[in-house]
XYZ file of C-alpha atoms in Angstrom:
269
model
C -202.259 103.093 -122.904
C -205.777 102.850 -124.335
C -207.557 105.994 -125.542
C -211.187 105.638 -126.618
C -213.049 108.012 -128.935
C -216.760 108.055 -128.087
C -219.599 110.279 -129.241
C -223.127 111.136 -128.235
C -223.817 112.841 -131.591
C -223.779 110.426 -134.502
C -222.305 111.836 -137.732
C -222.306 115.395 -136.389
C -218.833 115.883 -134.948
C -216.366 113.833 -137.019
C -215.481 111.256 -134.359
C -213.745 108.814 -136.696
C -211.776 111.407 -138.664
C -210.810 113.136 -135.389
C -209.390 109.861 -134.098
C -207.401 109.173 -137.278
C -205.994 112.710 -137.269
C -204.959 112.638 -133.592
C -203.391 109.179 -133.911
C -201.461 110.247 -137.024
C -200.240 113.496 -135.441
C -199.120 111.674 -132.290
C -197.022 109.432 -134.478
C -195.643 112.199 -136.703
C -194.921 114.814 -134.031
C -193.964 112.793 -130.955
C -192.783 109.604 -132.694
C -195.246 107.527 -130.713
C -196.104 104.098 -132.021
C -199.882 104.024 -132.273
C -202.465 101.378 -133.129
C -205.937 102.310 -134.289
C -208.760 99.870 -133.780
C -212.349 100.369 -134.900
C -214.868 98.662 -132.642
C -217.735 100.477 -134.370
C -219.316 99.871 -137.752
C -218.186 102.813 -139.902
C -216.131 100.474 -142.063
C -216.436 102.446 -145.288
C -214.701 105.558 -143.924
C -211.865 103.495 -142.477
C -211.319 101.619 -145.734
C -211.458 104.796 -147.769
C -208.975 106.629 -145.600
C -206.379 103.883 -145.600
C -206.838 102.290 -149.006
C -203.788 104.071 -150.453
C -201.864 104.640 -147.241
C -201.124 101.173 -145.883
C -197.838 99.357 -146.339
C -199.096 95.837 -146.747
C -196.280 93.513 -145.650
C -194.225 94.561 -148.671
C -196.989 93.945 -151.220
C -197.355 96.318 -154.165
C -199.631 99.293 -153.667
C -201.825 98.215 -156.598
C -203.402 95.614 -154.356
C -205.246 98.379 -152.525
C -207.239 99.399 -155.598
C -209.419 96.286 -155.607
C -212.113 97.071 -153.047
C -209.787 96.421 -150.148
C -210.155 92.679 -150.830
C -206.696 91.945 -149.449
C -207.969 92.705 -145.962
C -211.039 90.477 -146.064
C -209.301 87.821 -143.992
C -207.452 90.158 -141.633
C -208.490 92.314 -138.696
C -210.744 91.963 -135.667
C -212.631 88.960 -137.054
C -209.417 87.065 -137.681
C -208.051 87.929 -134.231
C -211.190 86.475 -132.637
C -211.044 83.348 -134.820
C -207.301 82.785 -134.377
C -207.572 83.121 -130.617
C -209.800 80.043 -130.607
C -207.088 78.041 -132.368
C -203.810 79.154 -130.813
C -202.275 81.031 -127.916
C -200.208 84.194 -128.031
C -202.647 87.074 -128.432
C -199.935 89.710 -128.925
C -198.557 87.774 -131.891
C -202.034 87.342 -133.360
C -202.673 91.089 -133.084
C -199.323 91.855 -134.717
C -200.225 89.595 -137.655
C -203.439 91.569 -138.168
C -202.210 95.162 -138.053
C -200.871 97.159 -140.980
C -198.548 100.127 -141.039
C -199.741 103.440 -142.466
C -197.041 104.996 -144.629
C -195.175 108.094 -143.440
C -196.166 107.313 -139.846
C -195.489 104.855 -137.053
C -199.234 104.233 -136.918
C -200.799 100.821 -137.409
C -204.334 99.931 -138.419
C -206.432 96.886 -137.495
C -209.240 96.386 -140.072
C -212.758 96.420 -138.585
C -215.211 93.569 -138.313
C -217.518 92.467 -141.101
C -219.687 90.655 -138.574
C -220.539 93.726 -136.507
C -224.309 93.427 -136.801
C -224.458 89.869 -135.476
C -225.252 89.173 -131.844
C -222.493 86.557 -131.740
C -219.867 89.116 -132.752
C -220.935 91.552 -130.028
C -220.820 88.811 -127.404
C -217.377 87.671 -128.571
C -216.097 91.244 -128.563
C -217.372 91.867 -125.045
C -215.345 88.857 -123.888
C -212.212 89.329 -125.988
C -211.749 93.084 -126.354
C -210.383 93.711 -122.831
C -207.693 91.109 -123.585
C -206.975 92.729 -126.958
C -206.645 96.156 -125.322
C -204.254 94.780 -122.704
C -202.093 92.922 -125.241
C -202.004 95.884 -127.642
C -200.314 97.919 -124.899
C -197.274 95.660 -125.319
C -197.118 96.461 -129.041
C -197.549 100.244 -129.030
C -197.334 103.405 -126.976
C -201.038 104.150 -127.467
C -203.992 102.204 -128.825
C -206.743 104.478 -130.153
C -210.159 102.789 -130.160
C -213.240 104.056 -131.968
C -216.651 103.152 -130.555
C -218.594 105.875 -132.422
C -221.763 106.677 -130.478
C -222.282 103.403 -128.685
C -224.329 103.133 -125.527
C -224.570 99.352 -125.418
C -222.744 96.792 -123.338
C -219.762 96.611 -125.711
C -219.179 100.368 -125.470
C -219.423 100.252 -121.681
C -216.902 97.388 -121.603
C -214.465 99.385 -123.730
C -214.881 102.538 -121.618
C -214.372 100.561 -118.417
C -210.962 99.347 -119.637
C -209.886 102.667 -121.195
C -207.334 105.034 -119.667
C -208.779 108.133 -121.372
C -212.148 108.699 -123.074
C -212.340 111.430 -125.713
C -215.977 112.529 -125.822
C -216.751 114.001 -129.244
C -219.707 116.380 -129.089
C -221.596 118.633 -131.466
C -222.214 122.292 -130.684
C -225.862 121.603 -131.578
C -226.256 118.557 -129.348
C -224.585 118.805 -125.957
C -226.492 115.899 -124.472
C -226.139 114.822 -120.877
C -224.606 111.486 -120.013
C -224.677 109.885 -116.603
C -221.860 107.339 -116.876
C -219.591 108.330 -113.979
C -216.681 106.175 -115.195
C -216.810 107.923 -118.562
C -217.059 111.370 -116.986
C -214.002 110.870 -114.752
C -211.821 109.763 -117.671
C -213.173 112.294 -120.145
C -211.769 115.107 -122.198
C -213.934 116.749 -124.861
C -213.653 117.623 -128.537
C -216.326 119.855 -130.062
C -216.139 118.730 -133.679
C -217.184 120.434 -136.912
C -217.748 123.648 -134.994
C -218.765 126.902 -136.681
C -218.877 128.976 -133.480
C -215.940 130.985 -132.035
C -213.693 128.587 -130.127
C -213.608 130.289 -126.705
C -217.351 130.893 -126.694
C -218.339 127.307 -127.466
C -215.683 125.951 -125.072
C -217.151 128.098 -122.309
C -220.632 126.728 -122.971
C -219.333 123.148 -122.893
C -217.301 123.799 -119.726
C -220.439 124.932 -117.924
C -222.541 122.103 -119.305
C -220.160 119.293 -118.384
C -218.529 120.950 -115.360
C -215.058 120.618 -116.870
C -212.156 123.066 -116.941
C -211.636 124.604 -120.387
C -208.198 122.960 -120.515
C -210.081 119.673 -120.947
C -212.059 120.911 -123.967
C -210.825 121.427 -127.538
C -212.550 122.700 -130.659
C -212.027 121.393 -134.194
C -213.621 123.712 -136.738
C -215.823 122.827 -139.665
C -213.242 123.414 -142.409
C -214.044 122.611 -146.044
C -210.533 121.510 -147.036
C -210.559 119.025 -144.164
C -213.991 117.673 -145.059
C -212.827 117.231 -148.656
C -209.757 115.321 -147.514
C -211.967 113.027 -145.413
C -214.349 112.403 -148.324
C -211.468 111.710 -150.721
C -209.505 109.522 -148.318
C -206.592 111.973 -147.965
C -206.486 112.493 -144.195
C -202.850 111.452 -143.809
C -201.577 113.417 -146.816
C -203.583 116.509 -145.789
C -202.061 116.517 -142.308
C -198.578 115.859 -143.658
C -198.786 118.740 -146.132
C -200.360 121.168 -143.665
C -197.806 120.412 -140.930
C -194.871 121.098 -143.239
C -196.235 124.119 -145.079
C -197.079 127.528 -143.678
C -198.295 128.845 -147.037
C -201.973 128.138 -146.442
C -203.038 130.093 -143.374
C -206.428 128.407 -142.999
C -205.018 124.888 -143.291
C -202.305 125.775 -140.777
C -204.878 127.217 -138.351
C -206.935 124.055 -138.636
C -203.942 121.802 -137.997
C -203.114 123.938 -134.948
C -206.561 123.017 -133.613
C -205.673 119.361 -134.144
C -202.364 119.971 -132.330
C -204.153 121.536 -129.368
C -206.609 118.630 -129.200
C -203.771 116.110 -129.415
C -201.811 117.770 -126.605
C -204.923 117.948 -124.416
C -205.486 114.206 -124.879
C -201.848 113.259 -124.322
C -201.674 115.370 -121.139
C -204.753 113.577 -119.833
C -202.958 110.321 -120.630
C -199.967 111.413 -118.533
C -197.583 112.549 -121.275
C -195.421 115.617 -120.655
C -196.225 117.665 -123.758
């Protein structure tokens, strides 16, 4: 199962942090084995959020304090390079994914060659194979394409089972990709408006039932956890503690978004 997170509002709706949160919750709550793969270029946020949370093939945690240098030779780039030298894509993927502690979630480091035309061409050719092989290794592969409208994004969407469209309450742009629309559910991220009101506006705009739209509020504690690289620990603490009403309310929004996505993917939740 491949679930893609896509956005038409760059840096306005928390696409990457939404993906990490939903993938982590799916693992924690439903014991699903998940893989997260970043096909976009927001490398810094991914590094920051996993720098202290990855179990690195038994290596000591201190290795993560050195600018993530351990991962320089692992990830998407290495998968592409290794595939030129040997067969067995599933095994190559497995060698390049790292477990996030306290979850059954695995992370594939992003490309350092993203800006090059050669990388994009290679990804267009290889990514459908990677998505297919990853299905053998996990229950769900979550793929981040940020706000891409290029050929690579269209290739990813074409091979996705579900597309989570992350939108901003201030920028509900139209999109005319019919394949995307048919597979889509919506998250209105970093919202300050009342949930039902903004969901109703989005339902009318995109001609979708409100059951296919979720709202994730703009909550300071969450934004701080994203900035400080504490997404996993924040979720873990909020799930297991009812003492902080606002944190609990926010995590309930994440729960609702997760269940909406999993239902679209065919899970009975």
